Short mmCIF file of C-alpha atoms in Angstrom, two decimals:
data_model
loop_
_atom_site.label_atom_id
_atom_site.label_comp_id
_atom_site.label_asym_id
_atom_site.label_seq_id
_atom_site.Cartn_x
_atom_site.Cartn_y
_atom_site.Cartn_z
CA UNK G 178 0.00 0.00 0.00
CA UNK G 179 2.68 2.46 1.00
CA UNK G 180 4.81 1.63 -2.05
CA UNK G 181 1.82 2.32 -4.27
CA UNK G 182 1.00 5.55 -2.44
CA UNK G 183 4.57 6.78 -2.50
CA UNK G 184 5.13 5.76 -6.09
CA UNK G 185 2.24 8.05 -6.97
CA UNK G 186 3.76 10.71 -4.73
CA UNK G 187 7.19 10.30 -6.30
CA UNK G 188 5.80 10.59 -9.82
CA UNK G 189 3.88 13.68 -8.70
CA UNK G 190 7.00 15.26 -7.17
CA UNK G 191 9.12 14.55 -10.25
CA UNK G 192 6.55 16.06 -12.62
CA UNK G 193 5.82 19.07 -10.42
CA UNK G 194 9.54 19.73 -9.83
CA UNK G 195 10.00 20.14 -13.57
CA UNK G 196 6.98 22.46 -13.94
CA UNK G 197 7.35 24.59 -10.82
CA UNK G 198 10.37 26.34 -9.32
CA UNK G 199 11.86 25.64 -5.86
CA UNK G 200 10.26 28.85 -4.54
CA UNK G 201 6.75 27.45 -5.15
CA UNK G 202 7.52 24.36 -3.09
CA UNK G 203 9.05 26.56 -0.39
CA UNK G 204 5.90 28.69 0.03
CA UNK G 205 3.69 25.63 0.46
CA UNK G 206 6.25 23.91 2.72
CA UNK G 207 6.30 26.92 5.05
CA UNK G 208 2.51 27.00 5.20
CA UNK G 209 2.41 23.26 5.86
CA UNK G 210 4.66 23.66 8.90
CA UNK G 211 1.90 25.64 10.61
CA UNK G 212 -0.81 23.26 9.38
CA UNK G 213 1.11 20.15 10.44
CA UNK G 214 1.85 21.53 13.91
CA UNK G 215 -1.81 22.14 14.73
CA UNK G 216 -2.85 18.90 13.03
CA UNK G 217 -0.89 17.07 15.70
CA UNK G 218 -3.58 18.00 18.22
CA UNK G 219 -6.13 16.17 16.09
CA UNK G 220 -4.14 12.95 16.47
CA UNK G 221 -5.34 12.00 19.94
CA UNK G 222 -5.02 8.26 19.42
CA UNK G 223 -8.64 7.49 18.58
CA UNK G 224 -7.62 4.86 16.04
CA UNK G 225 -5.17 3.13 18.37
CA UNK G 226 -7.80 3.05 21.12
CA UNK G 227 -10.25 1.28 18.78
CA UNK G 228 -7.65 -1.21 17.57
CA UNK G 229 -6.50 -2.10 21.10
CA UNK G 230 -10.04 -2.47 22.49
CA UNK G 231 -11.05 -6.17 22.67
CA UNK G 232 -14.67 -5.52 21.65
CA UNK G 233 -15.36 -1.95 20.49
CA UNK G 234 -19.07 -1.15 20.19
CA UNK G 235 -20.98 1.54 18.30
CA UNK G 236 -20.83 4.19 21.06
CA UNK G 237 -17.04 3.83 21.11
CA UNK G 238 -16.76 4.24 17.33
CA UNK G 239 -19.18 7.17 17.33
CA UNK G 240 -17.33 8.86 20.18
CA UNK G 241 -14.02 8.51 18.32
CA UNK G 242 -15.56 10.04 15.18
CA UNK G 243 -17.23 12.84 17.14
CA UNK G 244 -13.91 13.70 18.78
CA UNK G 245 -12.32 13.99 15.35
CA UNK G 246 -15.05 16.24 14.01
CA UNK G 247 -14.94 18.62 16.97
CA UNK G 248 -11.16 18.76 17.25
CA UNK G 249 -10.54 19.25 13.54
CA UNK G 250 -13.22 21.92 13.27
CA UNK G 251 -11.65 23.79 16.17
CA UNK G 252 -8.18 23.54 14.63
CA UNK G 253 -9.52 24.86 11.31
CA UNK G 254 -10.97 27.91 13.08
CA UNK G 255 -7.66 28.51 14.89
CA UNK G 256 -5.71 28.31 11.63
CA UNK G 257 -7.98 30.82 9.95
CA UNK G 258 -7.48 33.21 12.86
CA UNK G 259 -3.71 32.90 13.42
CA UNK G 260 -2.61 32.70 9.78
CA UNK G 261 -1.85 36.46 9.53
CA UNK G 262 0.69 36.07 12.36
CA UNK G 263 2.84 33.78 10.22
CA UNK G 264 4.34 36.74 8.38
CA UNK G 265 6.16 37.70 11.57
CA UNK G 266 8.19 34.48 11.53
CA UNK G 267 8.44 33.63 7.84
CA UNK G 268 8.78 37.25 6.66
CA UNK G 269 6.75 36.40 3.57
CA UNK G 270 3.21 37.79 3.01
CA UNK G 271 2.30 34.91 0.69
CA UNK G 272 2.22 32.36 3.51
CA UNK G 273 -0.89 33.55 5.41
CA UNK G 274 -3.50 33.12 2.64
CA UNK G 275 -2.04 29.71 1.75
CA UNK G 276 -2.39 28.62 5.39
CA UNK G 277 -6.03 29.73 5.39
CA UNK G 278 -6.77 27.72 2.26
CA UNK G 279 -4.94 24.62 3.50
CA UNK G 280 -6.84 24.78 6.81
CA UNK G 281 -9.79 23.27 4.92
CA UNK G 282 -7.82 20.02 4.56
CA UNK G 283 -7.84 19.75 8.36
CA UNK G 284 -11.61 20.20 8.43
CA UNK G 285 -12.19 17.51 5.80
CA UNK G 286 -9.86 15.09 7.60
CA UNK G 287 -12.12 15.19 10.65
CA UNK G 288 -15.12 14.03 8.62
CA UNK G 289 -13.57 10.76 7.35
CA UNK G 290 -15.66 7.68 8.08
CA UNK G 291 -14.39 6.07 11.29
CA UNK G 292 -15.56 2.71 9.97
CA UNK G 293 -12.45 2.33 7.80
CA UNK G 294 -10.53 1.52 11.01
CA UNK G 295 -12.11 -1.93 10.65
CA UNK G 296 -9.78 -2.61 7.72
CA UNK G 297 -6.72 -2.31 9.92
CA UNK G 298 -8.27 -3.79 13.05
CA UNK G 299 -9.25 -6.94 11.16
CA UNK G 300 -5.91 -7.06 9.27
CA UNK G 301 -7.80 -6.52 6.03
CA UNK G 302 -4.90 -4.75 4.36
CA UNK G 303 -6.28 -5.35 0.88
CA UNK G 304 -9.19 -3.01 1.60
CA UNK G 305 -6.92 -0.53 3.33
CA UNK G 306 -4.66 -0.62 0.29
CA UNK G 307 -7.61 0.23 -1.94
CA UNK G 308 -8.61 3.15 0.28
CA UNK G 309 -5.14 4.69 0.50
CA UNK G 310 -4.46 4.30 -3.21
CA UNK G 311 -7.82 5.87 -4.06
CA UNK G 312 -7.21 8.86 -1.77
CA UNK G 313 -3.67 9.39 -3.07
CA UNK G 314 -4.74 9.14 -6.69
CA UNK G 315 -7.47 11.71 -6.16
CA UNK G 316 -4.99 14.21 -4.66
CA UNK G 317 -2.44 13.48 -7.40
CA UNK G 318 -4.91 13.98 -10.23
CA UNK G 319 -6.36 17.19 -8.79
CA UNK G 320 -2.95 18.70 -7.97
CA UNK G 321 -1.41 17.81 -11.31
CA UNK G 322 -4.42 19.15 -13.19
CA UNK G 323 -4.31 22.44 -11.32
CA UNK G 324 -0.55 22.87 -11.81
CA UNK G 325 -0.69 22.15 -15.53
CA UNK G 326 -3.43 24.75 -15.92
CA UNK G 327 -1.91 27.28 -13.51
CA UNK G 328 1.82 26.74 -12.67
CA UNK G 329 1.83 28.30 -9.20
CA UNK G 330 2.11 27.44 -5.51
CA UNK G 331 -1.64 28.12 -5.33
CA UNK G 332 -2.25 25.07 -7.48
CA UNK G 333 -0.39 22.86 -5.00
CA UNK G 334 -2.63 24.11 -2.20
CA UNK G 335 -5.88 23.85 -4.19
CA UNK G 336 -5.06 20.30 -5.31
CA UNK G 337 -4.31 19.22 -1.74
CA UNK G 338 -7.59 20.57 -0.33
CA UNK G 339 -9.70 19.13 -3.16
CA UNK G 340 -8.02 15.75 -2.75
CA UNK G 341 -8.93 15.65 0.96
CA UNK G 342 -12.54 16.50 0.17
CA UNK G 343 -12.69 13.59 -2.27
CA UNK G 344 -11.09 11.38 0.38
CA UNK G 345 -14.09 11.92 2.66
CA UNK G 346 -16.43 10.76 -0.09
CA UNK G 347 -14.28 7.69 -0.77
CA UNK G 348 -14.30 6.67 2.90
CA UNK G 349 -18.11 6.52 2.97
CA UNK G 350 -18.26 4.70 -0.34
CA UNK G 351 -15.85 2.00 0.83
CA UNK G 352 -17.38 1.24 4.25
CA UNK G 353 -21.08 1.01 5.15
CA UNK G 354 -20.66 2.35 8.69
CA UNK G 355 -22.49 5.63 9.24
CA UNK G 356 -21.26 7.42 12.38
CA UNK G 357 -23.50 9.45 14.64
CA UNK G 358 -22.59 12.25 16.97
CA UNK G 359 -21.91 10.75 20.40
CA UNK G 360 -19.55 11.81 23.22
CA UNK G 361 -20.44 9.16 25.80
CA UNK G 362 -17.09 7.29 25.57
CA UNK G 363 -14.73 10.19 25.11
CA UNK G 364 -13.27 9.81 28.60
CA UNK G 365 -12.37 6.16 27.94
CA UNK G 366 -10.62 7.03 24.68
CA UNK G 367 -8.85 10.01 26.17
CA UNK G 368 -7.47 8.04 29.14
CA UNK G 369 -5.47 5.88 26.75
CA UNK G 370 -4.66 8.42 24.10
CA UNK G 371 -3.33 11.32 26.19
CA UNK G 372 0.22 9.94 26.02
CA UNK G 373 -0.17 9.20 22.33
CA UNK G 374 -1.01 12.88 21.83
CA UNK G 375 2.16 13.82 23.69
CA UNK G 376 4.10 11.40 21.50
CA UNK G 377 2.49 12.81 18.34
CA UNK G 378 3.48 16.32 19.35
CA UNK G 379 7.00 15.10 19.97
CA UNK G 380 7.07 13.33 16.59
CA UNK G 381 6.14 16.57 14.88
CA UNK G 382 9.09 18.39 16.40
CA UNK G 383 11.52 15.51 15.90
CA UNK G 384 10.59 15.25 12.22
CA UNK G 385 10.04 18.94 11.46
CA UNK G 386 12.23 20.92 13.86
CA UNK G 387 14.90 21.32 11.21
CA UNK G 388 12.34 22.64 8.73
CA UNK G 389 10.98 25.06 11.35
CA UNK G 390 14.46 26.48 11.89
CA UNK G 391 15.33 26.53 8.19
CA UNK G 392 12.07 28.37 7.40
CA UNK G 393 12.97 31.05 9.95
CA UNK G 394 16.53 31.68 8.73
CA UNK G 395 16.22 31.35 4.96
CA UNK G 396 13.96 32.21 2.01
CA UNK G 397 11.29 30.25 0.13
CA UNK G 398 13.68 29.06 -2.60
CA UNK G 399 16.12 27.40 -0.18
CA UNK G 400 13.21 26.09 1.86
CA UNK G 401 11.82 24.44 -1.26
CA UNK G 402 15.15 22.76 -1.99
CA UNK G 403 15.45 21.57 1.60
CA UNK G 404 11.93 20.11 1.62
CA UNK G 405 12.33 18.24 -1.67
CA UNK G 406 15.73 16.84 -0.67
CA UNK G 407 14.27 15.66 2.64
CA UNK G 408 11.43 13.91 0.86
CA UNK G 409 13.59 12.20 -1.77
CA UNK G 410 16.30 11.21 0.71
CA UNK G 411 13.98 9.84 3.37
CA UNK G 412 11.14 8.50 1.25
CA UNK G 413 12.57 5.13 0.07
CA UNK G 414 13.61 4.13 3.59
CA UNK G 415 10.54 5.35 5.46
CA UNK G 416 8.12 3.98 2.90
CA UNK G 417 9.50 0.49 3.33
CA UNK G 418 9.88 0.56 7.12
CA UNK G 419 6.81 2.61 8.12
CA UNK G 420 4.35 0.13 6.57
CA UNK G 421 5.95 -2.58 8.69
CA UNK G 422 5.27 -0.51 11.79
CA UNK G 423 1.68 0.13 10.71
CA UNK G 424 0.95 -3.51 9.90
CA UNK G 425 2.68 -4.99 12.95
CA UNK G 426 0.92 -2.98 15.64
CA UNK G 427 -2.29 -5.09 15.65
CA UNK G 428 -0.14 -8.23 15.45
CA UNK G 429 1.93 -7.18 18.46
CA UNK G 430 -1.33 -6.54 20.32
CA UNK G 431 -2.34 -10.17 19.71
CA UNK G 432 1.05 -11.35 21.10
CA UNK G 433 0.84 -9.08 24.13
CA UNK G 434 0.31 -11.95 26.57
CA UNK G 435 3.14 -14.08 25.16
CA UNK G 436 6.46 -12.31 25.89
CA UNK G 437 8.59 -14.99 24.25
CA UNK G 438 6.59 -14.88 21.00
CA UNK G 439 6.72 -11.08 21.12
CA UNK G 440 10.51 -11.25 21.49
CA UNK G 441 10.96 -13.60 18.53
CA UNK G 442 8.65 -11.53 16.36
CA UNK G 443 10.53 -8.33 17.11
CA UNK G 444 13.98 -9.83 16.49
CA UNK G 445 12.84 -10.98 13.05
CA UNK G 446 11.46 -7.51 12.30
CA UNK G 447 14.66 -5.85 13.56
CA UNK G 448 16.78 -8.06 11.30
CA UNK G 449 14.68 -7.16 8.26
CA UNK G 450 14.54 -3.46 9.17
CA UNK G 451 18.32 -3.17 9.42
CA UNK G 452 18.89 -4.91 6.09
CA UNK G 453 16.40 -2.62 4.34
CA UNK G 454 17.61 0.55 6.07
CA UNK G 455 21.30 -0.16 5.46
CA UNK G 456 20.89 -1.02 1.79
CA UNK G 457 18.57 1.88 0.91
CA UNK G 458 20.17 4.51 3.13
CA UNK G 459 23.74 3.92 1.99
CA UNK G 460 22.68 3.23 -1.60
CA UNK G 461 20.80 6.53 -1.94
CA UNK G 462 23.65 8.44 -0.31
CA UNK G 463 26.13 6.98 -2.81
CA UNK G 464 23.93 7.64 -5.85
CA UNK G 465 22.33 10.95 -4.85
CA UNK G 466 23.96 12.95 -7.63
CA UNK G 467 22.61 10.71 -10.39
CA UNK G 468 19.22 10.45 -8.67
CA UNK G 469 18.83 14.23 -8.80
CA UNK G 470 19.99 14.39 -12.42
CA UNK G 471 17.49 11.73 -13.54
CA UNK G 472 14.46 12.72 -11.47
CA UNK G 473 14.59 16.48 -11.00
CA UNK G 474 16.86 18.12 -13.53
CA UNK G 475 19.57 20.78 -13.46
CA UNK G 476 17.72 23.39 -11.37
CA UNK G 477 17.94 21.00 -8.39
CA UNK G 478 21.56 19.88 -8.93
CA UNK G 479 22.90 21.39 -5.69
CA UNK G 480 20.70 19.32 -3.36
CA UNK G 481 22.48 15.97 -3.82
CA UNK G 482 24.61 16.31 -0.60
CA UNK G 483 21.40 17.03 1.32
CA UNK G 484 19.73 13.91 -0.07
CA UNK G 485 22.65 11.73 1.03
CA UNK G 486 22.56 12.95 4.62
CA UNK G 487 18.79 12.62 4.80
CA UNK G 488 18.94 9.04 3.48
CA UNK G 489 21.46 7.97 6.14
CA UNK G 490 19.49 9.71 8.90
CA UNK G 491 16.25 8.06 7.74
CA UNK G 492 17.94 4.65 7.88
CA UNK G 493 18.98 5.11 11.51
CA UNK G 494 15.66 6.66 12.56
CA UNK G 495 13.66 3.93 10.79
CA UNK G 496 15.43 1.15 12.69
CA UNK G 497 14.99 2.95 16.03
CA UNK G 498 11.31 3.61 15.38
CA UNK G 499 10.70 -0.14 15.16
CA UNK G 500 10.59 -0.03 18.96
CA UNK G 501 7.52 2.23 19.10
CA UNK G 502 4.81 -0.26 18.01
CA UNK G 503 5.81 -2.72 20.73
CA UNK G 504 5.74 -0.01 23.41
CA UNK G 505 2.27 1.07 22.25
CA UNK G 506 1.01 -2.51 21.94
CA UNK G 507 1.87 -3.38 25.54
CA UNK G 508 0.29 -0.14 26.79
CA UNK G 509 3.54 1.79 27.37
CA UNK G 510 2.50 4.82 25.31
CA UNK G 511 4.07 7.01 28.01
CA UNK G 512 7.48 5.52 27.20
CA UNK G 513 6.89 6.31 23.53
CA UNK G 514 6.21 9.94 24.39
CA UNK G 515 9.25 10.22 26.66
CA UNK G 516 11.58 8.72 24.05
CA UNK G 517 10.20 10.96 21.33
CA UNK G 518 10.73 14.09 23.39
CA UNK G 519 14.25 12.96 24.32
CA UNK G 520 15.10 13.04 20.63
CA UNK G 521 13.55 16.52 20.31
CA UNK G 522 15.60 17.87 23.23
CA UNK G 523 18.79 16.50 21.70
CA UNK G 524 17.94 18.04 18.33
CA UNK G 525 17.70 21.57 19.74
CA UNK G 526 21.43 22.31 20.27
CA UNK G 527 22.30 20.52 17.03
CA UNK G 528 19.86 22.68 15.06
CA UNK G 529 21.15 25.81 16.77
CA UNK G 530 24.66 24.93 15.59
CA UNK G 531 23.38 24.34 12.06
CA UNK G 532 21.56 27.68 12.08
CA UNK G 533 24.76 29.52 13.03
CA UNK G 534 26.53 28.06 9.98
CA UNK G 535 23.71 29.03 7.56
CA UNK G 536 24.48 25.88 5.53
CA UNK G 537 21.55 23.65 4.55
CA UNK G 538 23.78 20.56 4.51
CA UNK G 539 24.55 21.02 8.21
CA UNK G 540 20.89 20.73 9.20
CA UNK G 541 20.70 17.29 7.61
CA UNK G 542 24.09 16.38 9.11
CA UNK G 543 22.88 17.42 12.57
CA UNK G 544 19.83 15.17 12.22
CA UNK G 545 22.06 12.25 11.27
CA UNK G 546 24.47 12.80 14.17
CA UNK G 547 21.79 13.03 16.85
CA UNK G 548 20.01 9.96 15.47
CA UNK G 549 23.17 7.86 15.76
CA UNK G 550 23.92 9.02 19.30
CA UNK G 551 20.42 8.12 20.54
CA UNK G 552 20.31 4.56 19.12
CA UNK G 553 21.10 2.80 22.47
CA UNK G 554 18.33 4.66 24.32
CA UNK G 555 15.62 3.09 22.13
CA UNK G 556 16.74 -0.44 22.87
CA UNK G 557 17.06 0.30 26.58
CA UNK G 558 13.33 1.11 26.57
CA UNK G 559 12.61 -2.00 24.50
CA UNK G 560 14.36 -4.22 27.05
CA UNK G 561 12.11 -2.75 29.72
CA UNK G 562 9.04 -4.43 28.18
CA UNK G 563 10.43 -7.36 26.16
CA UNK G 564 12.83 -10.04 27.51
CA UNK G 565 15.59 -9.56 24.95
CA UNK G 566 19.34 -9.62 25.67
CA UNK G 567 21.86 -7.16 24.25
CA UNK G 568 23.67 -10.04 22.55
CA UNK G 569 20.45 -11.01 20.74
CA UNK G 570 20.13 -7.46 19.43
CA UNK G 571 23.75 -7.33 18.29
CA UNK G 572 23.35 -10.62 16.41
CA UNK G 573 20.58 -9.04 14.35
CA UNK G 574 22.45 -5.80 13.69
CA UNK G 575 25.92 -6.44 12.32
CA UNK G 576 25.36 -8.04 8.91
CA UNK G 577 23.41 -5.19 7.31
CA UNK G 578 25.92 -2.37 8.02
CA UNK G 579 28.89 -4.51 6.90
CA UNK G 580 27.12 -5.41 3.65
CA UNK G 581 26.29 -1.73 3.10
CA UNK G 582 29.97 -0.81 3.55
CA UNK G 583 30.94 -3.45 0.98
CA UNK G 584 28.35 -2.02 -1.42
CA UNK G 585 29.63 1.54 -0.89
CA UNK G 586 33.22 0.43 -1.48
CA UNK G 587 32.25 -1.30 -4.72
CA UNK G 588 30.35 1.74 -6.03
CA UNK G 589 33.14 4.11 -5.03
CA UNK G 590 35.85 2.04 -6.70
CA UNK G 591 34.33 2.24 -10.18
CA UNK G 592 34.40 5.53 -12.12
CA UNK G 593 30.98 5.12 -13.71
CA UNK G 594 30.98 8.70 -14.98
CA UNK G 595 34.01 8.02 -17.19
CA UNK G 596 32.37 4.96 -18.76
CA UNK G 597 28.66 5.81 -19.00
CA UNK G 598 27.73 9.38 -19.92
CA UNK G 599 23.92 9.03 -19.91
CA UNK G 600 22.79 9.63 -16.32
CA UNK G 601 19.72 7.38 -16.53
CA UNK G 602 21.67 4.41 -17.82
CA UNK G 603 24.47 5.06 -15.34
CA UNK G 604 22.01 5.11 -12.43
CA UNK G 605 20.46 1.81 -13.52
CA UNK G 606 23.87 0.12 -13.76
CA UNK G 607 24.91 1.49 -10.37
CA UNK G 608 21.71 0.21 -8.74
CA UNK G 609 22.17 -3.27 -10.23
CA UNK G 610 25.81 -3.51 -9.16
CA UNK G 611 25.12 -2.13 -5.69
CA UNK G 612 22.19 -4.48 -5.10
CA UNK G 613 24.20 -7.49 -6.29
CA UNK G 614 27.14 -6.71 -4.00
CA UNK G 615 24.86 -6.08 -1.02
CA UNK G 616 22.84 -9.29 -1.42
CA UNK G 617 25.93 -11.41 -2.03
CA UNK G 618 27.67 -9.96 1.03
CA UNK G 619 24.63 -10.46 3.25
CA UNK G 620 24.34 -14.12 2.23
CA UNK G 621 28.08 -14.67 2.79
CA UNK G 622 27.93 -13.08 6.25
CA UNK G 623 24.81 -15.08 7.10
CA UNK G 624 26.62 -18.31 6.15
CA UNK G 625 29.64 -17.19 8.20
CA UNK G 626 27.34 -16.66 11.21
CA UNK G 627 26.21 -20.31 11.03
CA UNK G 628 23.04 -19.88 8.95
CA UNK G 629 20.78 -18.78 11.83
CA UNK G 630 16.98 -18.64 11.55
CA UNK G 631 16.58 -15.13 10.22
CA UNK G 632 15.23 -13.05 7.35
CA UNK G 633 18.06 -14.24 5.10
CA UNK G 634 16.93 -17.83 5.57
CA UNK G 635 13.29 -16.94 4.96
CA UNK G 636 14.23 -15.03 1.78
CA UNK G 637 16.40 -17.88 0.44
CA UNK G 638 13.65 -20.42 1.08
CA UNK G 639 11.15 -18.21 -0.72
CA UNK G 640 13.53 -17.79 -3.66
CA UNK G 641 14.01 -21.57 -3.89
CA UNK G 642 10.25 -22.10 -3.93
CA UNK G 643 9.86 -19.58 -6.73
CA UNK G 644 12.60 -21.25 -8.78
CA UNK G 645 10.99 -24.62 -8.23
CA UNK G 646 7.63 -23.35 -9.43
CA UNK G 647 9.21 -21.63 -12.42
CA UNK G 648 10.90 -24.86 -13.50
CA UNK G 649 7.67 -26.81 -13.05
#
């Protein structure tokens, strides 16, 4: 689902980046910082409360929907009122009216049919896939149509709002549930979700604090370049690892009363997460220059160092975030909030240093450095709820980074630019060589480790089955 959604998003970004200028993206990105900050207060954990409940009834569903309607309507009103104040921070009069238009997306988000939570609660990911693809396609089509007719930052905002309105319609078409206004179970939902709200607020700052600072010390053009480089650098890693987190939460809930099964499940997930993060993070960092040349064009050529740092940071953050669904599944949402805010606190001095240098690359480098330093703290919290030894964690961690180093060495040793002059062909060859070296190294290291039961073994068994079927 996420690959499909992000593929649509990537195609949209590539097309729009060639039609619009970085300044257009920067204006919308600045406005979205304000929107995204207040949207956090709409994420009070209603969905998680419904998924964790052993037998949610209609009053619980209706209360969750009613909370969303009221909260999102209130946030929309606040955005309309405070938008003019944005000029004080961003020093750009174009931001306020864009914020006021985009506030409508918050209002529409509160009206979405709460019944679609059943897709995820019942592990019906096929239906959830259909919903997410439909909503993303609607936004993509509307935004692209508006931009082609009117190449402006206004078209980005109009397409986004229209897409969210269509999303509401889709949610009621795909699920027969018809919510009613009811606040009788709000207290029950709120008692669980208060710490999730704190964690959501922390996640906003940990993921956007660099953009907040950049927006305050630079102009719309540089902000646009920073935003696009963050998206392209982080997207491949997050859009492989985040779906795992989303899909595993209800599964972890089912294993909540079996600590040993929970431990084994997490170790398998950790092994897979590290292999994916290491391969994609290092691979994108090594190939960032050709990625920009192929996807975005010459006007974006100077963002390749940014993309590399963002890719490495996303790899580290993605692996660490694999701890969150277990903490939430066992009811330790408070620990999730505390860990999230710890990362925010550590980001603050790093972002201050980056701001004093006035170099965009240093903001991404600061994010990477802090993420690496905080790695042990995530697993300390994990060991507080799951019986897993440090040695078990280390056994899952070492093969991926070593294979990524071998891949980087192989790519660095060959002067592809001297041999292949067409950037698209060169990128394809580099990807094939890098993937081959990484996979071969991982298998060799797995064999050296004694062929343990791990993702490598599962993948090899699956490959053998496919070959057997193909021969038959």
